[in-house]
Tab-separated table of C-alpha atoms and ligand atoms in Angstrom:
chain	number	residue	atom	x	y	z
A	19	MET	CA	0.000	0.000	0.000
A	20	ASN	CA	1.242	3.531	-0.804
A	21	ILE	CA	0.109	6.249	1.614
A	22	ILE	CA	0.397	10.025	1.801
A	23	ILE	CA	0.362	11.619	5.268
A	24	THR	CA	0.079	15.414	5.492
A	25	GLY	CA	1.191	17.127	8.711
A	26	ALA	CA	3.051	13.890	9.378
A	27	LEU	CA	5.783	15.498	11.477
A	28	GLY	CA	3.365	16.446	14.280
A	29	HIS	CA	2.273	14.656	17.450
A	30	ILE	CA	-0.043	12.182	15.714
A	31	GLY	CA	1.734	11.863	12.368
A	32	SER	CA	5.145	11.051	13.814
A	33	ARG	CA	3.646	8.092	15.719
A	34	LEU	CA	1.853	6.903	12.568
A	35	LEU	CA	5.156	7.031	10.659
A	36	ASP	CA	6.712	4.673	13.202
A	37	ASP	CA	3.757	2.359	13.904
A	38	LEU	CA	1.541	2.075	10.797
A	39	PRO	CA	4.090	-0.142	8.975
A	40	LYS	CA	3.687	-2.637	11.876
A	41	LEU	CA	-0.044	-2.962	11.109
A	42	ILE	CA	-0.262	-2.828	7.333
A	43	LYS	CA	1.918	-3.797	4.437
A	44	ILE	CA	3.317	-0.484	3.290
A	45	LYS	CA	5.353	0.030	0.161
A	46	LYS	CA	5.820	3.739	0.574
A	47	ILE	CA	4.817	6.656	2.807
A	48	LEU	CA	4.956	10.145	1.335
A	49	ILE	CA	5.306	12.757	4.093
A	50	ILE	CA	4.069	16.294	3.385
A	51	ASP	CA	4.633	19.010	5.998
A	52	ASN	CA	5.629	22.674	5.943
A	53	LEU	CA	7.708	22.379	9.148
A	54	LEU	CA	5.566	25.147	10.642
A	55	THR	CA	6.219	23.717	14.087
A	56	GLN	CA	9.842	22.732	13.378
A	57	ARG	CA	9.442	19.049	14.265
A	58	TYR	CA	12.557	17.949	12.358
A	59	SER	CA	12.990	15.270	15.047
A	60	SER	CA	10.083	13.327	13.524
A	61	LEU	CA	12.281	12.609	10.509
A	62	PHE	CA	14.999	11.039	12.698
A	63	TYR	CA	15.696	7.292	12.611
A	64	LEU	CA	12.790	6.169	10.455
A	65	LYS	CA	13.131	2.382	10.277
A	66	ASN	CA	13.509	1.772	6.547
A	67	SER	CA	13.925	3.648	3.315
A	68	ASN	CA	10.281	3.636	2.258
A	69	TYR	CA	9.673	7.250	3.265
A	70	GLU	CA	9.782	10.305	1.040
A	71	PHE	CA	9.450	13.903	2.274
A	72	ILE	CA	8.045	16.942	0.487
A	73	GLU	CA	8.269	20.264	2.331
A	74	ALA	CA	5.169	22.172	1.203
A	75	ASP	CA	2.618	24.599	2.591
A	76	LEU	CA	-0.674	22.960	1.675
A	77	SER	CA	-2.657	26.129	2.343
A	78	ASN	CA	-0.925	27.653	-0.660
A	79	LYS	CA	-2.452	26.772	-4.032
A	80	ASP	CA	1.030	26.350	-5.510
A	81	SER	CA	1.437	23.208	-3.406
A	82	LEU	CA	-0.984	21.554	-5.838
A	83	ILE	CA	1.591	22.021	-8.599
A	84	GLN	CA	4.101	20.158	-6.399
A	85	LEU	CA	1.556	17.390	-5.732
A	86	GLU	CA	0.696	16.985	-9.394
A	87	LYS	CA	4.326	15.982	-10.050
A	88	ILE	CA	3.822	12.828	-7.953
A	89	LYS	CA	4.029	9.834	-10.269
A	90	GLU	CA	3.094	6.857	-8.040
A	91	LYS	CA	-0.470	5.732	-7.447
A	92	TYR	CA	-1.482	6.269	-3.799
A	93	ASP	CA	-4.082	4.158	-1.974
A	94	CYS	CA	-4.977	6.720	0.702
A	95	LEU	CA	-4.187	10.237	1.911
A	96	ILE	CA	-4.305	10.816	5.679
A	97	HIS	CA	-4.796	14.545	6.185
A	98	LEU	CA	-3.422	15.780	9.518
A	99	ALA	CA	-1.852	19.108	8.493
A	100	ALA	CA	-3.318	21.923	10.573
A	101	MET	CA	-2.599	24.638	13.109
A	102	THR	CA	-3.723	22.918	16.286
A	103	ASN	CA	-3.461	25.054	19.411
A	104	ALA	CA	-7.140	25.694	20.183
A	105	GLU	CA	-6.424	28.294	22.819
A	106	SER	CA	-4.113	30.393	20.664
A	107	SER	CA	-6.662	30.201	17.834
A	108	LEU	CA	-8.772	32.640	19.884
A	109	LEU	CA	-6.125	35.281	19.185
A	110	MET	CA	-5.447	34.318	15.550
A	111	LYS	CA	-8.836	33.359	14.168
A	112	LYS	CA	-8.249	34.407	10.567
A	113	LYS	CA	-4.821	32.798	10.367
A	114	PHE	CA	-6.137	29.499	11.754
A	115	ILE	CA	-9.166	29.304	9.513
A	116	ASN	CA	-7.187	30.321	6.405
A	117	ASN	CA	-4.412	27.826	7.058
A	118	ASN	CA	-6.614	24.886	8.005
A	119	TYR	CA	-9.498	25.404	5.601
A	120	ASN	CA	-7.328	26.223	2.585
A	121	ALA	CA	-5.034	23.247	3.245
A	122	THR	CA	-8.062	20.946	3.376
A	123	LYS	CA	-9.590	22.512	0.261
A	124	ASN	CA	-6.383	21.862	-1.689
A	125	VAL	CA	-6.000	18.329	-0.341
A	126	VAL	CA	-9.632	17.509	-1.165
A	127	SER	CA	-9.235	18.816	-4.686
A	128	TYR	CA	-6.063	16.705	-5.147
A	129	CYS	CA	-7.842	13.563	-3.844
A	130	GLU	CA	-10.871	14.174	-6.094
A	131	LYS	CA	-8.744	14.676	-9.170
A	132	ASN	CA	-6.589	11.605	-8.533
A	133	ASN	CA	-9.301	9.391	-7.059
A	134	ILE	CA	-7.468	8.898	-3.759
A	135	PRO	CA	-9.539	7.967	-0.655
A	136	LEU	CA	-9.153	10.531	2.144
A	137	ILE	CA	-8.920	10.098	5.911
A	138	TYR	CA	-9.600	13.426	7.613
A	139	ALA	CA	-8.543	14.169	11.216
A	140	SER	CA	-11.343	16.169	12.779
A	141	SER	CA	-11.813	16.689	16.485
A	142	THR	CA	-14.409	16.004	19.172
A	143	SER	CA	-14.100	19.733	19.932
A	144	VAL	CA	-16.721	20.291	17.185
A	145	TYR	CA	-19.288	19.209	19.819
A	146	GLY	CA	-18.545	22.035	22.279
A	147	THR	CA	-20.405	22.093	25.587
A	148	GLN	CA	-23.081	19.407	25.832
A	149	LYS	CA	-25.464	18.468	28.641
A	150	LYS	CA	-25.882	14.828	27.645
A	151	ILE	CA	-23.457	12.239	26.274
A	152	ILE	CA	-23.285	12.899	22.548
A	153	ASP	CA	-22.484	10.831	19.461
A	154	GLU	CA	-22.051	11.193	15.687
A	155	ASN	CA	-25.759	10.821	15.046
A	156	CYS	CA	-26.683	14.194	16.544
A	157	THR	CA	-27.912	16.896	14.168
A	158	ASN	CA	-25.699	19.730	12.959
A	159	ASP	CA	-27.658	22.121	15.214
A	160	ASN	CA	-26.255	20.264	18.206
A	161	LEU	CA	-22.664	21.017	17.231
A	162	LYS	CA	-21.327	24.034	19.131
A	163	PRO	CA	-17.623	24.583	18.398
A	164	GLN	CA	-16.158	26.990	20.966
A	165	SER	CA	-12.921	28.097	19.310
A	166	PRO	CA	-11.807	29.160	15.819
A	167	TYR	CA	-9.810	25.904	15.751
A	168	ALA	CA	-12.971	23.838	16.305
A	169	GLU	CA	-14.924	26.065	13.878
A	170	SER	CA	-12.352	25.385	11.167
A	171	LYS	CA	-12.596	21.621	11.801
A	172	LEU	CA	-16.382	21.749	11.384
A	173	LYS	CA	-16.143	23.895	8.245
A	174	GLU	CA	-13.670	21.384	6.752
A	175	GLU	CA	-15.921	18.447	7.674
A	176	LYS	CA	-18.789	20.163	5.819
A	177	LEU	CA	-16.628	20.662	2.720
A	178	ILE	CA	-15.645	16.972	2.729
A	179	LEU	CA	-19.224	15.791	3.318
A	180	SER	CA	-20.438	17.936	0.395
A	181	LYS	CA	-17.919	16.225	-1.906
A	182	ILE	CA	-18.905	12.806	-0.574
A	183	ASN	CA	-22.555	13.611	-1.304
A	184	LYS	CA	-21.641	14.600	-4.857
A	185	ARG	CA	-19.781	11.264	-5.104
A	186	SER	CA	-16.604	13.013	-6.217
A	187	LEU	CA	-14.685	11.873	-3.113
A	188	LYS	CA	-14.301	8.720	-1.008
A	189	ALA	CA	-13.519	9.586	2.584
A	190	THR	CA	-13.716	8.806	6.291
A	191	ILE	CA	-13.897	11.545	8.916
A	192	PHE	CA	-12.535	10.787	12.388
A	193	ARG	CA	-13.399	13.017	15.333
A	194	PHE	CA	-10.431	12.317	17.608
A	195	GLY	CA	-10.492	13.009	21.352
A	196	THR	CA	-7.564	14.950	22.835
A	197	ILE	CA	-4.458	12.844	22.385
A	198	SER	CA	-2.430	11.240	25.132
A	199	GLY	CA	0.657	9.203	24.338
A	200	LEU	CA	4.239	9.416	23.197
A	201	SER	CA	5.635	10.282	19.797
A	202	LYS	CA	8.806	11.830	18.370
A	203	GLY	CA	6.921	14.981	17.388
A	204	MET	CA	4.670	15.288	20.430
A	205	ARG	CA	3.406	18.686	21.512
A	206	PHE	CA	2.658	19.902	25.014
A	207	HIS	CA	-0.146	22.446	24.712
A	208	THR	CA	-2.891	19.812	25.061
A	209	ALA	CA	-4.338	19.160	28.525
A	210	ILE	CA	-2.740	15.878	29.623
A	211	ASN	CA	0.698	16.596	28.180
A	212	LYS	CA	0.783	20.125	29.596
A	213	PHE	CA	-0.136	18.841	33.072
A	214	CYS	CA	2.481	16.073	32.883
A	215	TYR	CA	5.164	18.582	31.888
A	216	GLN	CA	4.182	21.069	34.594
A	217	SER	CA	4.167	18.474	37.363
A	218	SER	CA	7.484	17.008	36.172
A	219	MET	CA	9.084	20.467	36.228
A	220	ASN	CA	7.756	21.109	39.731
A	221	LEU	CA	5.527	23.863	38.344
A	222	PRO	CA	1.944	24.256	39.508
A	223	ILE	CA	-0.562	22.553	37.228
A	224	THR	CA	-2.607	25.384	35.752
A	225	VAL	CA	-6.256	24.449	35.885
A	226	TRP	CA	-8.966	26.780	34.691
A	227	LYS	CA	-11.337	27.888	37.438
A	228	THR	CA	-14.489	25.763	37.835
A	229	ALA	CA	-13.171	23.140	35.404
A	230	LEU	CA	-12.058	20.420	37.810
A	231	ASN	CA	-15.227	18.410	37.330
A	232	GLN	CA	-15.819	19.109	33.653
A	233	LYS	CA	-15.549	16.039	31.459
A	234	ARG	CA	-13.702	15.758	28.153
A	235	PRO	CA	-12.947	12.973	25.681
A	236	TYR	CA	-9.350	11.654	25.508
A	237	LEU	CA	-7.721	9.300	23.047
A	238	ASP	CA	-4.688	7.064	23.575
A	239	LEU	CA	-2.416	7.232	20.509
A	240	ILE	CA	-2.398	3.406	20.444
A	241	ASP	CA	-6.134	3.435	19.674
A	242	LEU	CA	-5.655	6.131	17.047
A	243	VAL	CA	-3.006	4.112	15.202
A	244	ASN	CA	-5.127	0.950	15.468
A	245	VAL	CA	-8.265	2.635	14.145
A	246	ILE	CA	-6.407	3.966	11.099
A	247	GLY	CA	-4.838	0.525	10.522
A	248	PHE	CA	-8.293	-1.093	10.817
A	249	PHE	CA	-9.859	1.289	8.272
A	250	LEU	CA	-6.967	0.935	5.820
A	251	ASN	CA	-6.920	-2.863	6.069
A	252	ASN	CA	-10.687	-3.026	5.523
A	253	LYS	CA	-10.777	-0.163	2.978
A	254	ILE	CA	-13.620	1.627	4.819
A	255	PHE	CA	-14.187	4.934	3.031
A	256	GLU	CA	-17.959	5.071	2.866
A	257	GLY	CA	-18.284	8.713	3.821
A	258	LYS	CA	-19.162	8.417	7.511
A	259	VAL	CA	-18.098	10.311	10.613
A	260	TYR	CA	-16.578	8.324	13.520
A	261	ASN	CA	-15.854	9.489	17.070
A	262	VAL	CA	-12.621	7.979	18.372
A	263	VAL	CA	-12.361	8.245	22.157
A	264	THR	CA	-10.583	5.953	24.645
A	265	LYS	CA	-12.158	7.523	27.743
A	266	ASN	CA	-14.053	10.594	28.945
A	267	LEU	CA	-12.301	12.049	32.002
A	268	THR	CA	-12.562	15.077	34.282
A	269	VAL	CA	-9.547	17.272	35.021
A	270	ASN	CA	-9.764	15.870	38.571
A	271	ASP	CA	-9.470	12.303	37.229
A	272	ILE	CA	-6.326	13.297	35.290
A	273	ILE	CA	-4.763	15.019	38.290
A	274	LYS	CA	-5.448	11.983	40.501
A	275	ILE	CA	-3.529	9.817	38.019
A	276	ILE	CA	-0.661	12.335	37.775
A	277	LYS	CA	-0.387	12.364	41.588
A	278	LYS	CA	0.348	8.619	41.510
A	279	TYR	CA	3.455	9.127	39.366
A	280	SER	CA	4.652	12.642	40.168
A	281	LYS	CA	5.578	13.991	43.613
A	282	ASN	CA	4.441	17.315	45.106
A	283	VAL	CA	1.691	18.099	42.600
A	284	LYS	CA	0.432	21.649	43.120
A	285	LEU	CA	-2.596	23.285	41.490
A	286	LEU	CA	-3.001	26.868	40.320
A	287	LYS	CA	-6.490	27.940	39.272
A	288	VAL	CA	-6.424	30.282	36.286
A	289	ASN	CA	-8.886	31.939	33.974
A	290	SER	CA	-9.162	30.699	30.414
A	291	LYS	CA	-12.019	31.742	28.207
A	292	ILE	CA	-12.197	28.624	26.075
A	293	MET	CA	-11.522	26.085	28.796
A	294	ASN	CA	-14.204	27.548	31.059
A	295	GLN	CA	-16.853	26.807	28.513
A	296	LEU	CA	-16.157	23.219	27.700
A	297	SER	CA	-17.649	20.133	29.276
A	298	TYR	CA	-18.831	17.196	27.263
A	299	GLU	CA	-18.797	13.420	26.995
A	300	VAL	CA	-18.615	11.552	23.721
A	301	LYS	CA	-19.706	8.028	22.730
A	302	ASN	CA	-18.148	5.945	19.915
A	303	SER	CA	-21.505	4.765	18.510
A	304	ASN	CA	-20.383	4.306	14.896
A	305	LEU	CA	-17.159	2.482	15.793
A	306	ASP	CA	-19.059	0.212	18.197
A	307	MET	CA	-21.171	-0.909	15.232
A	308	LEU	CA	-17.969	-2.061	13.497
A	309	ASN	CA	-16.884	-3.958	16.625
A	310	PHE	CA	-13.647	-1.997	16.790
A	311	LYS	CA	-11.880	-2.790	20.087
A	312	PHE	CA	-10.177	-0.035	22.077
A	313	ILE	CA	-7.073	-1.222	23.960
A	314	GLY	CA	-5.628	2.160	25.013
A	315	ASN	CA	-4.955	3.019	28.633
A	316	ILE	CA	-4.807	6.716	29.513
A	317	GLU	CA	-3.191	6.028	32.901
A	318	LYS	CA	-0.342	4.167	31.188
A	319	SER	CA	0.180	6.951	28.641
A	320	ILE	CA	0.281	9.533	31.475
A	321	ARG	CA	2.868	7.418	33.327
A	322	GLU	CA	4.960	7.150	30.146
A	323	THR	CA	4.735	10.913	29.524
A	324	ILE	CA	5.868	11.738	33.082
A	325	ASN	CA	8.647	9.177	32.711
A	326	LEU	CA	10.081	11.162	29.767
A	327	PHE	CA	11.202	13.831	32.236
A	328	LYS	CA	12.380	11.525	35.038
A	329	ASN	CA	16.031	12.544	34.822
A	330	ILE	CA	15.370	16.258	35.095
A	331	ASN	CA	15.624	17.690	38.581
A	332	SER	CA	13.593	20.866	38.856
A	333	LYS	CA	13.506	23.083	41.883
B	407	NAD	N1	-3.523	16.095	19.092
B	407	NAD	C1	-4.808	16.115	19.403
B	407	NAD	O1	-5.166	16.104	20.597
B	407	NAD	C2	-5.852	16.127	18.303
B	407	NAD	C3	-7.180	15.852	18.653
B	407	NAD	C4	-8.160	15.869	17.646
B	407	NAD	C5	-7.808	16.142	16.324
B	407	NAD	N2	-6.514	16.412	16.019
B	407	NAD	C6	-6.200	16.730	14.625
B	407	NAD	O2	-5.220	15.816	14.144
B	407	NAD	C7	-4.322	16.479	13.257
B	407	NAD	C8	-2.891	16.300	13.740
B	407	NAD	O3	-2.780	16.784	15.073
B	407	NAD	P1	-1.381	16.837	15.831
B	407	NAD	O4	-1.671	16.823	17.276
B	407	NAD	O5	-0.444	15.847	15.273
B	407	NAD	O6	-0.934	18.325	15.446
B	407	NAD	P2	0.516	18.972	15.389
B	407	NAD	O7	0.342	20.429	15.571
B	407	NAD	O8	1.438	18.251	16.310
B	407	NAD	O9	0.968	18.652	13.881
B	407	NAD	C9	0.421	19.313	12.778
B	407	NAD	C10	1.454	19.294	11.670
B	407	NAD	O10	0.869	19.969	10.521
B	407	NAD	C11	1.870	20.783	9.921
B	407	NAD	N3	1.180	21.867	9.190
B	407	NAD	C12	0.414	22.874	9.691
B	407	NAD	N4	-0.064	23.643	8.704
B	407	NAD	C13	0.409	23.117	7.530
B	407	NAD	C14	0.287	23.482	6.169
B	407	NAD	N5	-0.415	24.560	5.800
B	407	NAD	N6	0.906	22.719	5.233
B	407	NAD	C15	1.634	21.623	5.601
B	407	NAD	N7	1.797	21.230	6.880
B	407	NAD	C16	1.192	21.974	7.843
B	407	NAD	C17	2.748	21.264	11.082
B	407	NAD	O11	4.048	21.634	10.660
B	407	NAD	C18	2.753	20.037	12.018
B	407	NAD	O12	3.868	19.202	11.762
B	407	NAD	C19	-4.768	17.938	13.211
B	407	NAD	O13	-5.554	18.146	12.085
B	407	NAD	C20	-5.574	18.110	14.475
B	407	NAD	O14	-6.574	19.102	14.309
B	407	NAD	C21	-5.535	16.400	16.973
């Protein structure tokens, strides 16, 4: 199988580069990334020579000219490229939406033209605050994205669904929970990773006021890799949306786990516009119908993240 992965140098992509070849027979992986976040380390020590890298900004239409030069036939394009810090998107709305939406528009047009099935990485943040447990079968009116980042994800989903409806594109949309788990290109502005870093550095864990008991969906990277392997092996591109969540947890639950593996955990309550608003629980109804089995363990991924910093003594 030949696969293209955009944004492959990031937290999720760098783990896919290492682990997908263990699940599926891969001839070649084409990596496309603009190095926006400088994760050169994700290109280190790849296990064999079946990787190719194109440095390109997919939000720029000229990147299509670069893509059109590709000669091989690809079996799937996994689209991860995006600006991803939800909180900073509040300050840079236009930049986020332009980058993410335009990159997806160009990728979709490339997949349509070359008849390549698309896997799109959306986010459970498209749900926003919800009173009841929610799943993929809710109506669009129930979706309440609370940040420009989440708005751009929803706008991109709608573009993809419109192409699926016109039958010009085969695709699967995954709404991933917030990631926990190690990778060469991991980032630390997401909740669990930020808390693990802060506690390891002896810094207070910054928790937004009133949020200790708010629930959110989290996803172990192991489950993410397995779900993509499962869909590629079974060639499932029938145009549906799938939630992918290992566990819904409160901030309190996460801190209790961190306290098991990190000494002297201190809390500092802060104000954060976006984080104050969000509490929701998500069900994997569509994946359950496919009998996909989750094996991830958020506690283990937290322990492994804290362990990364074990040799640093911070005062
Ligand atoms: N990590 C999570 O918790 C999470 C949860 C749900 C959904 N997602 C989605 O999964 C995808 C990957 O997330 P991640 O955590 O690996 O993000 P990341 O920020 O670690 O990686 C994103 C990568 O995309 C690249 N990129 C950004 N804009 C680009 C452009 N215009 N052209 C080419 N490359 C570009 C960056 O250089 C980076 O390497 C994103 O679309 C994100 O929205 C992530």
